């Protein structure tokens, strides 16, 4: 019945008769993932999740929508980007905007104070994203949080270790992880003479250094936000500094900054963090391979006619032995067709049956890439396939 | 910053000061999954996905919402259960109700005709589900489809092989897979004299056999849908039949049913399916065993009228020999009623008496599951029942 429904729907959706003016598209800002994209996604997720598991993290899942009031007031100005569900009677609901608020709701509801959890799931924002730059209205977030009270900087160091491991294993090329401590920035503002009531707004201007050059940032501080040029220049000097342990030590000696208790606390913690990161040192490793959308190890094929039953039997034998196998759904497919299927989908091996092979109790095992063929006895076939596919 | 936000939210959500009257709950019909539930889910999903991969399947993903018009008209009466998103400007959207319509939309949009894909994802229904019975408004569906034109029954056999493998590997206990072919049911309707324009409605009544007893189903056919009592009884006899290859063969010989070309086509395909299933080694281990509340080994029954006394006599013989036996307390019960009692309560054997059997000094011993019938002499009946019920 499902199949009938599907065929009917397909006919309806894809009708060539021109009668249907059906809009065939996904919602704005969303996309399908085809098998190739899914294979890549799976590989990336597996790398990430293996890392989280190696670090002893648990995972939870929460519904895709929450009570509207659970989300209300949590996102400030961005609240207008929340997707609300239509009021069809009952509760007022909204699609989740991130995974942090649902996590907080989960902790509070279950009175949980300590948990190391990851959550990889889609979130929803009614933004006008630049889809050409990979931004969408439905997109994945990958959250890792350590909730609880611990000695300073130890969980923070583990989080950074995890980021380092994942970025290394994903083999994305060189990367740079930036760390900060809000108390250091606040201390800088204080010693540079930023009035208390301007901390927030000057901070949001400094954040723009990612996107615009210093001159423009300074301009905004001075012209728009009324900061003195001198204060702006001092801030500019501080925020342009980059470094690790050495910088934290240098700033602790800085005659001006060291006058701020806040900044000193932040810098001391930062030193602690860098010392833990040294203890956590890691080595990189790499690997790369071609993208396949299935994991099939072998295609069961025949060169002669009337061997469908033998093909099906052998396929079942392989499945039962845990081998990933496929067979073409055709009574008498040509050998060429069968080999082409392997090349198109990247299946590395073909098990070929013929009258002679059946008589001899063997299977011709062909390496698709090298075209090498050897006779393998039925009894040893599973082992041989496992051996050959574990090598690659 | 994320951490600060989180802590702030947690304080806000879970504050102990009693100032907050925040509702801490998930939306109606939804639930969180805690780490333990997630670990179980992961294990189950891995079993299922490994099987799909062993069979060379790909996976795709589609957005959680679709254009409202993509879903409109696809679910008939159930359309009222679709979650719509609020009109916040732009497209009108709805949460997906199943994975089939998005799959059809995906195939049509990308002009794909051949694909073997699985898709495990959440779907949304504004139902009033019995959550105590594990039904929710947000729940997972697991779809596996083979789209394309192939030689008959080969993909169908693989689908069943997959269901068989997954249910076996999940180790859920015994199971029973039911297969059908719509053409057989339509053929039955035709030869039983159901008017063409009543096929659909009678079909939906027959579907209710899962949930209500035959008497009620018949009542609906006759009283509500205006079918003749005779036609209803004939349908009842056909649809009560269960079996595999043997039943398909028997029905192909059925003088009435074999007059329907449709039914014959369906039955021939069904035979083909069973032959492939044998090659795939699916049929051997299948047997139905539901939880039984009695231990009755045999029901003493008769096909003809006026045999109450003989039934009672045989029942007593069996009791005296230590056999757990039942008999219906009705002078002239229909054979169908007696067989249904066995199926409902899990009685594995029926001892059937008729004029001919009495004359020959035998009893027709019927296996309820397989429909097999053999004549057993009265002298050997007790031993035969003991033998058969000790095996299982």
XYZ file of C-alpha atoms in Angstrom:
784
model
C 0.000 0.000 0.000
C 2.881 2.346 0.848
C 4.381 1.599 -2.541
C 1.113 2.291 -4.319
C 0.775 5.564 -2.418
C 4.317 6.464 -3.369
C 3.886 5.710 -7.055
C 0.653 7.646 -7.126
C 2.283 10.588 -5.420
C 5.230 10.466 -7.741
C 2.956 10.471 -10.740
C 1.083 13.364 -9.225
C 4.177 15.321 -8.349
C 6.223 14.619 -11.408
C 3.537 14.326 -14.053
C 4.817 15.122 -17.518
C 1.381 15.913 -18.867
C 1.743 19.579 -18.053
C -1.610 19.614 -16.265
C -0.015 20.046 -12.878
C 1.372 23.415 -11.970
C 2.676 21.950 -8.784
C 5.561 23.877 -7.236
C 8.411 21.435 -6.833
C 10.675 23.047 -4.302
C 11.820 22.962 -0.731
C 10.885 25.773 1.606
C 12.970 28.953 1.383
C 16.289 28.611 3.148
C 16.105 24.814 3.344
C 17.612 22.026 1.286
C 17.559 18.301 0.749
C 20.672 16.244 1.327
C 21.354 13.732 -1.424
C 23.102 10.410 -0.776
C 26.536 11.848 -1.508
C 26.017 14.751 0.864
C 24.653 12.340 3.459
C 27.728 10.123 3.144
C 29.954 13.121 3.795
C 27.756 14.269 6.654
C 27.848 10.820 8.211
C 31.607 10.713 8.024
C 31.956 14.155 9.607
C 29.394 13.380 12.322
C 31.103 10.081 13.089
C 34.419 11.852 13.558
C 32.827 14.395 15.864
C 30.727 11.913 17.838
C 33.644 9.487 18.267
C 35.606 12.317 19.779
C 32.778 13.270 22.161
C 32.461 9.634 23.194
C 36.181 9.299 23.706
C 35.795 12.128 26.182
C 32.980 10.350 27.999
C 30.145 12.591 26.865
C 26.490 11.556 26.860
C 23.886 12.745 24.412
C 20.285 13.844 24.839
C 17.524 14.764 22.448
C 14.755 17.341 22.808
C 11.672 18.041 20.667
C 11.993 20.235 17.587
C 9.486 22.678 19.070
C 9.114 24.159 22.542
C 6.384 26.129 24.290
C 6.634 29.631 22.840
C 7.101 31.071 26.329
C 10.163 28.887 26.900
C 11.912 30.714 24.069
C 10.420 34.175 24.673
C 12.883 36.772 25.917
C 15.935 34.570 25.506
C 17.212 35.945 22.220
C 16.719 39.714 22.503
C 16.361 41.367 19.147
C 16.721 38.039 17.330
C 13.377 36.864 18.712
C 11.747 38.118 15.529
C 13.587 35.337 13.686
C 11.839 32.569 15.645
C 9.450 30.355 13.650
C 6.094 30.186 15.429
C 3.636 27.395 14.805
C 0.102 28.320 13.800
C -2.408 28.463 16.632
C -4.472 25.370 15.841
C -5.804 25.153 19.398
C -3.879 24.062 22.456
C -0.415 25.311 23.347
C 1.453 28.052 21.506
C 4.634 26.545 20.076
C 7.814 27.692 18.334
C 10.583 25.836 16.539
C 13.810 25.768 18.538
C 16.202 28.607 17.705
C 19.241 26.926 19.212
C 20.075 23.950 21.418
C 21.107 25.969 24.469
C 17.667 27.043 25.687
C 16.183 23.535 25.300
C 19.219 22.193 27.189
C 18.669 24.687 30.016
C 14.961 23.742 30.089
C 15.965 20.063 30.238
C 18.414 20.625 33.117
C 15.907 22.678 35.099
C 13.014 20.275 34.469
C 15.051 17.279 35.587
C 16.981 19.128 38.315
C 20.282 18.048 36.773
C 23.356 19.992 37.897
C 26.206 17.927 36.468
C 26.335 16.624 32.928
C 28.758 16.443 30.046
C 26.511 16.208 27.014
C 26.585 16.731 23.287
C 23.604 17.425 21.071
C 23.769 17.573 17.292
C 20.474 18.667 15.787
C 18.794 21.098 13.446
C 17.684 24.546 14.545
C 15.456 27.080 12.802
C 15.865 30.806 12.099
C 13.652 32.959 9.861
C 16.687 34.837 8.664
C 17.485 35.987 5.142
C 20.633 33.964 4.906
C 23.148 34.018 2.089
C 22.537 30.479 0.890
C 25.336 30.785 -1.609
C 27.651 31.090 1.357
C 26.201 27.978 2.971
C 23.806 29.668 5.352
C 20.305 28.289 5.741
C 17.068 28.694 7.706
C 17.264 25.050 8.760
C 20.785 24.130 9.813
C 22.685 21.922 12.191
C 24.155 23.027 15.455
C 26.614 20.882 17.312
C 26.683 21.672 21.016
C 29.039 20.283 23.609
C 28.632 21.509 27.174
C 30.043 20.576 30.528
C 27.561 21.697 33.171
C 28.551 21.730 36.836
C 30.899 23.339 39.363
C 34.539 22.308 38.903
C 38.018 23.588 39.641
C 38.770 26.482 37.279
C 39.838 25.922 33.691
C 39.928 22.101 33.705
C 36.640 21.654 31.782
C 37.574 24.662 29.631
C 40.847 22.969 28.678
C 39.012 19.744 27.792
C 36.588 21.664 25.557
C 39.522 23.175 23.678
C 41.217 19.800 23.445
C 38.028 18.467 21.846
C 37.842 21.321 19.349
C 41.498 20.721 18.493
C 41.007 16.984 18.011
C 37.930 17.378 15.835
C 39.417 20.076 13.593
C 42.591 18.005 13.204
C 40.742 14.779 12.375
C 38.411 16.472 9.897
C 41.514 17.503 7.998
C 40.206 20.920 7.045
C 43.660 22.455 6.768
C 45.303 24.853 9.174
C 43.177 26.413 11.869
C 43.410 28.933 14.656
C 41.368 28.747 17.875
C 40.775 32.058 19.647
C 40.203 32.096 23.388
C 39.215 34.981 25.610
C 38.050 35.854 29.076
C 35.464 38.549 29.449
C 37.139 39.845 32.620
C 40.287 40.752 30.661
C 38.317 42.831 28.149
C 36.354 44.536 30.923
C 39.623 45.269 32.731
C 41.042 46.788 29.550
C 37.990 49.016 29.158
C 38.313 50.137 32.759
C 42.012 51.048 32.581
C 41.505 52.757 29.196
C 38.877 55.032 30.716
C 35.694 53.669 29.136
C 32.775 54.755 31.357
C 30.940 51.843 33.036
C 27.706 52.538 31.167
C 29.499 52.240 27.810
C 31.049 48.788 28.387
C 28.271 46.899 26.558
C 28.102 49.114 23.528
C 31.893 49.461 23.130
C 32.163 45.703 23.473
C 29.764 45.132 20.573
C 31.861 47.517 18.473
C 35.070 45.640 19.315
C 33.313 42.423 18.214
C 33.148 43.858 14.697
C 36.938 43.614 14.319
C 36.243 40.213 12.715
C 34.423 41.895 9.857
C 35.854 45.389 9.437
C 39.239 47.122 9.641
C 40.407 48.889 12.787
C 39.935 52.369 11.309
C 36.206 51.833 10.891
C 35.865 50.273 14.326
C 37.677 53.213 15.879
C 35.468 55.586 13.942
C 32.330 53.969 15.356
C 33.709 54.172 18.897
C 34.632 57.812 18.644
C 32.038 59.340 16.299
C 28.995 57.246 17.133
C 29.604 56.154 20.703
C 31.402 59.242 21.982
C 34.599 57.638 23.253
C 37.713 59.775 23.440
C 40.193 59.225 20.653
C 42.895 58.438 23.209
C 40.841 55.742 24.914
C 39.973 54.228 21.539
C 43.633 54.072 20.537
C 44.591 52.397 23.819
C 41.873 49.800 23.347
C 43.048 49.270 19.788
C 46.539 48.573 21.024
C 45.384 45.994 23.560
C 42.934 44.144 21.323
C 45.454 43.851 18.511
C 47.672 41.698 20.709
C 47.699 37.974 20.043
C 49.533 35.235 21.849
C 49.410 32.416 24.347
C 51.036 31.892 27.702
C 53.662 34.515 26.899
C 51.072 37.212 26.246
C 49.145 36.406 29.427
C 52.397 36.751 31.401
C 53.337 39.986 29.633
C 49.928 41.531 30.285
C 50.107 40.558 33.950
C 53.250 42.706 34.091
C 51.598 45.539 32.154
C 51.754 48.573 34.520
C 48.314 49.777 33.478
C 46.336 46.564 32.993
C 47.707 44.984 36.175
C 45.866 47.698 38.111
C 42.604 45.965 37.244
C 41.790 43.137 39.662
C 39.319 41.739 37.127
C 41.900 41.641 34.348
C 44.448 39.976 36.643
C 41.940 37.263 37.640
C 41.170 36.650 33.981
C 44.837 36.579 33.004
C 45.744 34.233 35.861
C 43.010 31.816 34.795
C 44.192 32.143 31.214
C 47.703 31.116 32.292
C 46.213 28.159 34.112
C 44.286 27.246 30.953
C 47.429 27.388 28.805
C 49.283 25.183 31.271
C 46.529 22.555 31.083
C 46.534 22.813 27.283
C 50.261 22.029 27.297
C 49.558 18.897 29.342
C 46.829 17.922 26.864
C 49.164 18.191 23.853
C 48.158 16.183 20.797
C 49.571 14.850 17.547
C 47.791 15.150 14.232
C 46.831 12.348 11.929
C 45.299 12.389 8.501
C 43.302 10.232 6.135
C 41.376 10.801 2.925
C 39.293 8.716 0.563
C 36.749 8.977 -2.257
C 33.121 9.701 -1.368
C 30.774 6.734 -1.730
C 27.059 6.809 -0.943
C 26.814 3.115 -0.081
C 29.195 0.799 1.684
C 28.536 -2.258 -0.475
C 31.566 -4.543 -0.535
C 30.616 -6.896 -3.319
C 28.169 -7.290 -6.205
C 26.940 -10.806 -6.905
C 26.925 -11.179 -10.683
C 26.765 -13.760 -13.421
C 28.024 -13.869 -16.970
C 25.499 -16.406 -18.181
C 21.718 -16.574 -18.322
C 19.348 -18.354 -15.976
C 21.423 -17.922 -12.859
C 19.110 -15.546 -10.987
C 18.350 -18.130 -8.331
C 22.006 -18.899 -7.772
C 22.762 -15.188 -7.555
C 20.028 -14.654 -4.971
C 21.201 -17.634 -2.955
C 24.804 -16.434 -2.859
C 23.684 -12.901 -1.990
C 21.744 -14.222 0.992
C 24.771 -16.267 2.078
C 26.845 -13.091 2.070
C 24.233 -11.027 3.903
C 23.942 -13.740 6.505
C 27.707 -13.621 6.983
C 27.533 -9.851 7.547
C 28.950 -8.906 4.142
C 27.466 -5.801 2.509
C 26.269 -7.176 -0.813
C 24.070 -6.175 -3.723
C 22.493 -8.028 -6.632
C 20.835 -6.531 -9.726
C 17.055 -7.037 -9.855
C 17.050 -8.474 -13.311
C 16.706 -12.042 -14.433
C 19.474 -11.945 -17.014
C 21.585 -8.808 -16.709
C 24.611 -8.406 -18.944
C 28.000 -8.755 -17.271
C 28.965 -5.330 -18.613
C 25.909 -3.771 -16.961
C 26.857 -5.389 -13.696
C 30.458 -4.190 -13.878
C 29.308 -0.692 -14.770
C 27.082 -0.623 -11.698
C 30.177 -1.324 -9.610
C 32.161 1.419 -11.235
C 29.376 3.956 -10.867
C 28.782 3.235 -7.201
C 32.331 2.332 -6.198
C 31.687 -1.311 -5.260
C 35.219 -2.745 -5.117
C 34.534 -6.461 -5.709
C 32.374 -8.639 -7.954
C 31.555 -12.271 -7.181
C 30.857 -13.872 -10.563
C 28.907 -17.111 -10.919
C 28.839 -19.333 -13.998
C 27.983 -22.944 -14.774
C 31.633 -23.933 -14.458
C 32.084 -22.121 -11.147
C 28.961 -23.757 -9.741
C 30.210 -27.162 -10.820
C 33.606 -26.508 -9.237
C 32.157 -25.042 -6.044
C 33.971 -21.755 -6.576
C 33.231 -18.116 -7.301
C 35.237 -15.871 -9.601
C 36.194 -12.904 -7.421
C 37.016 -9.840 -9.483
C 38.733 -6.698 -8.338
C 36.838 -3.928 -10.138
C 39.769 -1.511 -10.182
C 42.512 -3.869 -11.332
C 40.254 -6.312 -13.277
C 42.123 -9.138 -11.565
C 40.073 -12.334 -11.315
C 40.744 -15.375 -9.131
C 38.678 -18.432 -8.302
C 37.826 -18.589 -4.619
C 36.115 -21.615 -3.078
C 32.643 -20.971 -1.686
C 33.873 -21.927 1.762
C 36.574 -19.263 1.727
C 34.643 -16.516 -0.042
C 33.452 -14.624 3.026
C 36.917 -14.561 4.548
C 38.487 -13.438 1.285
C 35.975 -10.576 0.870
C 36.511 -9.479 4.451
C 40.279 -9.594 4.009
C 40.242 -7.603 0.800
C 37.828 -4.916 1.980
C 39.494 -4.380 5.320
C 42.761 -3.559 3.601
C 41.451 -0.480 1.848
C 29.632 33.766 26.252
C 27.602 30.630 25.516
C 28.388 29.371 28.995
C 27.374 32.633 30.608
C 24.128 32.590 28.638
C 23.520 29.036 29.728
C 24.117 29.699 33.392
C 21.905 32.740 33.259
C 19.150 30.773 31.554
C 19.459 27.940 33.990
C 19.122 30.309 36.889
C 16.141 31.872 35.213
C 14.471 28.586 34.370
C 15.195 26.680 37.500
C 15.243 29.435 40.090
C 14.469 28.230 43.590
C 13.357 31.622 44.800
C 9.753 30.957 43.852
C 9.544 34.231 41.943
C 9.331 32.500 38.569
C 6.090 30.830 37.591
C 7.761 29.492 34.500
C 6.115 26.423 32.998
C 8.770 23.755 32.822
C 7.474 21.263 30.341
C 7.843 19.954 26.836
C 5.062 20.575 24.333
C 2.072 18.227 24.507
C 2.744 14.875 22.914
C 6.526 15.347 22.888
C 9.305 14.155 25.140
C 12.979 14.540 25.823
C 15.297 11.568 25.482
C 17.727 11.212 28.350
C 21.210 9.724 27.893
C 20.047 6.200 28.739
C 17.197 6.362 26.248
C 19.590 7.793 23.668
C 22.040 4.931 24.181
C 19.269 2.412 23.549
C 18.055 4.370 20.540
C 21.566 4.473 19.121
C 21.985 0.739 19.500
C 18.681 0.022 17.769
C 19.375 2.534 14.984
C 22.834 1.050 14.431
C 21.372 -2.422 14.021
C 18.823 -1.138 11.526
C 21.228 1.069 9.598
C 23.911 -1.651 9.390
C 21.319 -3.912 7.803
C 20.283 -1.239 5.277
C 23.946 -0.704 4.409
C 24.591 -4.421 4.081
C 21.889 -4.315 1.417
C 23.525 -1.426 -0.411
C 21.026 1.277 0.511
C 21.751 5.010 0.420
C 20.207 7.613 2.688
C 18.828 11.095 2.079
C 17.550 13.877 4.306
C 14.802 16.411 3.719
C 13.771 19.536 5.681
C 11.464 19.175 8.676
C 8.911 21.431 6.967
C 7.572 21.529 3.427
C 5.480 24.006 1.472
C 1.941 23.537 2.789
C 0.713 22.808 -0.736
C 3.144 19.910 -1.077
C 1.334 18.144 1.747
C -2.194 19.318 0.934
C -4.530 16.618 -0.320
C -2.120 13.769 0.315
C -3.546 12.503 3.591
C -7.318 12.718 3.113
C -9.143 13.043 6.384
C -5.892 13.049 8.368
C -4.914 16.419 6.881
C -6.445 18.079 9.909
C -3.629 16.555 11.973
C -0.909 18.436 10.060
C 1.017 21.088 12.020
C 0.998 24.359 10.108
C 3.545 27.071 10.746
C 2.274 30.553 11.527
C 2.069 32.913 8.573
C 4.927 35.274 9.394
C 5.220 36.467 5.812
C 6.613 34.477 2.901
C 5.696 30.896 2.126
C 3.025 28.881 3.924
C 4.719 25.911 5.563
C 3.750 22.739 7.405
C 5.743 20.199 9.406
C 6.182 16.894 7.571
C 3.486 14.323 8.376
C 5.451 11.354 7.072
C 8.595 10.652 5.041
C 6.814 9.331 1.958
C 5.515 12.611 0.532
C 8.887 14.388 1.001
C 10.556 11.393 -0.692
C 8.155 11.604 -3.637
C 8.800 15.362 -3.828
C 12.555 14.675 -3.779
C 12.345 12.076 -6.566
C 10.183 14.317 -8.750
C 12.305 17.411 -8.125
C 15.509 15.608 -9.023
C 13.964 13.403 -11.737
C 15.250 10.281 -10.010
C 13.652 7.017 -11.088
C 15.904 4.434 -9.469
C 17.002 4.544 -5.866
C 17.238 2.249 -2.873
C 17.115 4.611 0.075
C 16.413 4.654 3.767
C 15.364 7.633 5.824
C 15.029 7.640 9.598
C 13.617 10.900 10.910
C 10.951 12.483 13.070
C 7.484 13.301 11.763
C 4.706 15.386 13.293
C 0.994 14.714 13.849
C -1.424 16.847 15.883
C -3.130 13.733 17.136
C -4.365 13.001 20.631
C -2.079 10.070 21.111
C -2.123 7.644 24.027
C 1.315 8.551 25.370
C 1.053 5.814 27.966
C 1.040 3.418 25.053
C 4.120 5.013 23.538
C 2.372 7.191 20.998
C 3.523 10.777 20.506
C 2.968 13.880 18.390
C 6.670 13.929 17.501
C 7.904 10.453 16.651
C 10.373 8.606 14.465
C 9.546 6.906 11.210
C 11.966 4.530 9.527
C 11.377 4.239 5.793
C 13.085 1.896 3.351
C 12.027 2.047 -0.290
C 13.261 0.581 -3.543
C 12.070 2.869 -6.330
C 12.327 1.756 -9.968
C 11.103 -0.791 -12.489
C 12.442 -4.303 -11.880
C 11.523 -7.876 -12.563
C 8.574 -8.765 -10.362
C 8.976 -9.651 -6.706
C 12.786 -9.511 -6.478
C 12.890 -6.145 -4.669
C 9.838 -7.202 -2.654
C 11.707 -10.294 -1.491
C 14.704 -8.198 -0.481
C 12.474 -5.846 1.538
C 11.088 -8.816 3.447
C 14.560 -10.231 3.936
C 15.536 -6.890 5.461
C 12.529 -6.825 7.792
C 13.358 -10.388 8.779
C 17.015 -9.598 9.460
C 16.259 -6.497 11.507
C 13.565 -8.109 13.634
C 15.858 -11.101 14.235
C 18.865 -8.991 15.148
C 16.888 -6.736 17.473
C 16.037 -9.925 19.353
C 12.493 -8.846 20.169
C 11.200 -12.406 20.417
C 9.107 -14.266 17.929
C 7.422 -12.365 15.143
C 5.099 -12.874 12.231
C 5.328 -10.914 8.970
C 2.100 -10.575 7.020
C 2.236 -10.073 3.254
C -0.558 -9.347 0.826
C -1.253 -8.332 -2.727
C -4.041 -5.890 -3.369
C -5.023 -7.741 -6.543
C -5.891 -10.852 -4.542
C -8.205 -8.885 -2.269
C -9.804 -7.137 -5.225
C -10.253 -10.495 -6.947
C -11.909 -11.899 -3.840
C -14.305 -8.959 -3.734
C -15.149 -9.464 -7.385
C -15.904 -13.194 -7.110
C -17.839 -12.659 -3.879
C -20.110 -10.234 -5.694
C -19.024 -6.927 -4.171
C -20.093 -4.143 -6.580
C -17.153 -2.244 -8.095
C -18.132 1.012 -6.452
C -17.987 -0.617 -3.018
C -14.420 -2.021 -3.267
C -12.805 0.900 -1.444
C -15.271 1.080 1.392
C -15.437 -2.702 1.926
C -11.660 -2.778 1.854
C -11.426 -0.249 4.676
C -13.860 -2.379 6.679
C -11.761 -5.513 6.112
C -8.733 -3.547 7.369
C -10.446 -3.325 10.749
C -10.052 -7.085 11.299
C -6.846 -6.186 13.136
C -8.827 -4.309 15.746
C -12.261 -5.891 15.971
C -13.768 -9.376 15.761
C -15.234 -10.746 12.578
C -18.835 -10.413 13.786
C -18.482 -6.631 14.073
C -16.681 -6.347 10.755
C -19.427 -8.346 9.075
C -22.063 -6.209 10.733
C -20.469 -3.073 9.303
C -20.355 -4.608 5.821
C -23.962 -5.720 5.877
C -25.762 -3.119 7.975
C -23.764 0.004 7.186
C -22.397 -0.662 3.733
C -25.303 -2.683 2.342
C -23.422 -5.815 1.331
C -25.422 -9.054 1.159
C -24.926 -11.385 4.064
C -23.848 -14.155 1.691
C -21.135 -11.994 0.110
C -19.893 -10.917 3.531
C -19.640 -14.534 4.686
C -17.714 -15.491 1.568
C -15.284 -12.636 2.124
C -14.981 -13.671 5.754
C -13.963 -17.150 4.744
C -11.326 -15.917 2.327
C -9.770 -13.295 4.541
C -9.498 -15.662 7.501
C -7.101 -17.828 5.529
C -3.434 -17.627 6.424
C -0.493 -19.436 4.889
C 2.448 -19.261 2.561
C 3.252 -20.961 -0.715
C 0.716 -23.709 0.038
C -2.133 -21.236 0.448
C -1.230 -19.392 -2.751
C -1.279 -22.715 -4.598
C -4.541 -23.758 -3.020
C -6.226 -20.470 -3.868
C -5.012 -20.725 -7.468
C -6.993 -23.980 -7.608
C -10.019 -22.433 -5.893
C -12.851 -22.803 -8.438
C -14.289 -19.417 -7.618
C -11.239 -17.273 -7.008
C -9.383 -18.642 -10.029
C -12.015 -17.009 -12.216
C -10.522 -13.631 -11.356
C -7.598 -12.765 -13.597
C -6.486 -10.155 -11.101
C -6.434 -12.616 -8.217
C -4.508 -15.154 -10.315
C -1.900 -12.538 -11.223
C -1.556 -11.608 -7.567
C -1.352 -15.221 -6.465
C 1.220 -16.091 -9.123
C 3.389 -13.173 -8.015
C 2.903 -14.251 -4.432
C 4.177 -17.738 -5.328
C 7.166 -16.142 -7.026
C 7.744 -14.049 -3.902
C 7.692 -17.115 -1.665
C 10.149 -18.908 -3.934
C 12.563 -15.976 -3.666
C 12.013 -15.876 0.080
C 13.017 -19.522 0.250
C 16.238 -18.715 -1.596
C 16.798 -15.855 0.846
C 16.136 -18.270 3.708
C 13.413 -16.088 5.127
C 10.593 -18.582 5.476
C 12.076 -21.258 7.684
C 12.097 -19.677 11.105
C 8.843 -17.783 10.840
C 6.139 -18.693 13.275
C 3.579 -16.723 15.176
C 3.620 -16.913 18.925
C 1.663 -14.345 20.805
C 1.269 -14.235 24.560
C -1.240 -16.884 25.485
C -3.431 -16.816 28.536
C -4.374 -20.502 28.314
C -2.385 -23.598 27.519
C -5.039 -25.388 25.478
C -3.432 -27.763 22.997
C -6.433 -28.584 20.843
C -9.939 -27.416 20.036
C -12.461 -30.093 19.219
C -14.518 -28.804 16.307
C -16.859 -29.887 13.578
C -17.687 -28.627 10.134
C -21.189 -30.017 10.050
C -24.302 -29.621 12.118
C -25.677 -31.936 14.775
C -22.325 -33.219 15.998
C -22.347 -31.617 19.442
C -22.519 -34.983 21.182
C -19.619 -36.393 19.218
C -17.586 -33.264 19.964
C -18.271 -33.546 23.679
C -17.379 -37.240 23.648
C -14.047 -36.662 21.949
C -13.253 -33.756 24.246
C -13.752 -35.978 27.261
C -11.505 -38.648 25.732
C -8.775 -36.068 25.362
C -9.201 -34.717 28.885
C -9.017 -38.247 30.225
C -5.758 -38.776 28.370
C -4.320 -35.606 29.935
C -4.656 -33.439 26.837
C -5.599 -29.792 27.361
C -8.682 -29.451 25.177
C -11.541 -27.036 24.584
C -14.846 -27.180 22.813
C -17.206 -24.325 21.927
C -20.420 -24.303 23.953
C -22.698 -24.005 20.977
C -24.823 -26.612 19.288
C -23.872 -25.768 15.745
C -20.936 -23.358 15.615
C -19.565 -22.420 12.222
C -16.157 -23.834 11.367
C -14.898 -20.284 10.772
C -15.937 -19.263 14.281
C -14.117 -22.248 15.740
C -10.946 -21.521 13.782
C -11.043 -17.893 14.787
C -11.265 -18.895 18.434
C -8.020 -20.810 17.946
C -6.304 -17.891 16.319
C -7.464 -15.426 18.942
C -6.363 -17.566 21.857
C -3.351 -19.242 20.242
C -4.624 -22.831 20.288
C -2.247 -24.601 17.886
C -4.362 -27.604 16.817
C -7.960 -28.353 15.825
C -9.457 -31.812 15.850
C -12.253 -31.719 13.281
C -15.083 -34.220 13.245
C -17.462 -34.892 10.344
C -19.802 -37.686 9.260
C -17.085 -39.127 7.053
C -14.415 -39.010 9.760
C -16.747 -40.718 12.237
C -17.469 -43.432 9.712
C -13.720 -43.931 9.043
C -12.760 -43.848 12.707
C -10.454 -40.866 12.166
C -10.176 -37.203 13.117
C -8.989 -34.446 10.801
C -6.112 -32.843 12.710
C -5.453 -29.319 11.540
C -2.410 -27.177 12.245
C -3.859 -23.683 12.802
C -0.745 -21.828 11.674
C 0.043 -23.758 8.500
C -3.554 -24.854 7.630
C -2.194 -28.358 7.115
C -4.772 -31.083 7.615
C -4.206 -34.835 7.998
C -6.465 -37.672 9.016
C -5.342 -39.333 12.235
C -6.935 -42.501 13.577
C -8.768 -42.127 16.872
C -6.356 -44.614 18.430
C -3.331 -42.515 17.566
C -4.842 -39.092 18.169
C -3.583 -38.567 21.724
C -0.038 -39.537 20.823
C -0.084 -37.323 17.736
C -1.315 -34.286 19.703
C 1.337 -34.862 22.383
C 4.040 -35.202 19.768
C 3.057 -32.060 17.928
C 2.660 -29.844 20.975
C 5.863 -30.964 22.647
C 7.882 -29.930 19.608
C 7.009 -26.271 19.737
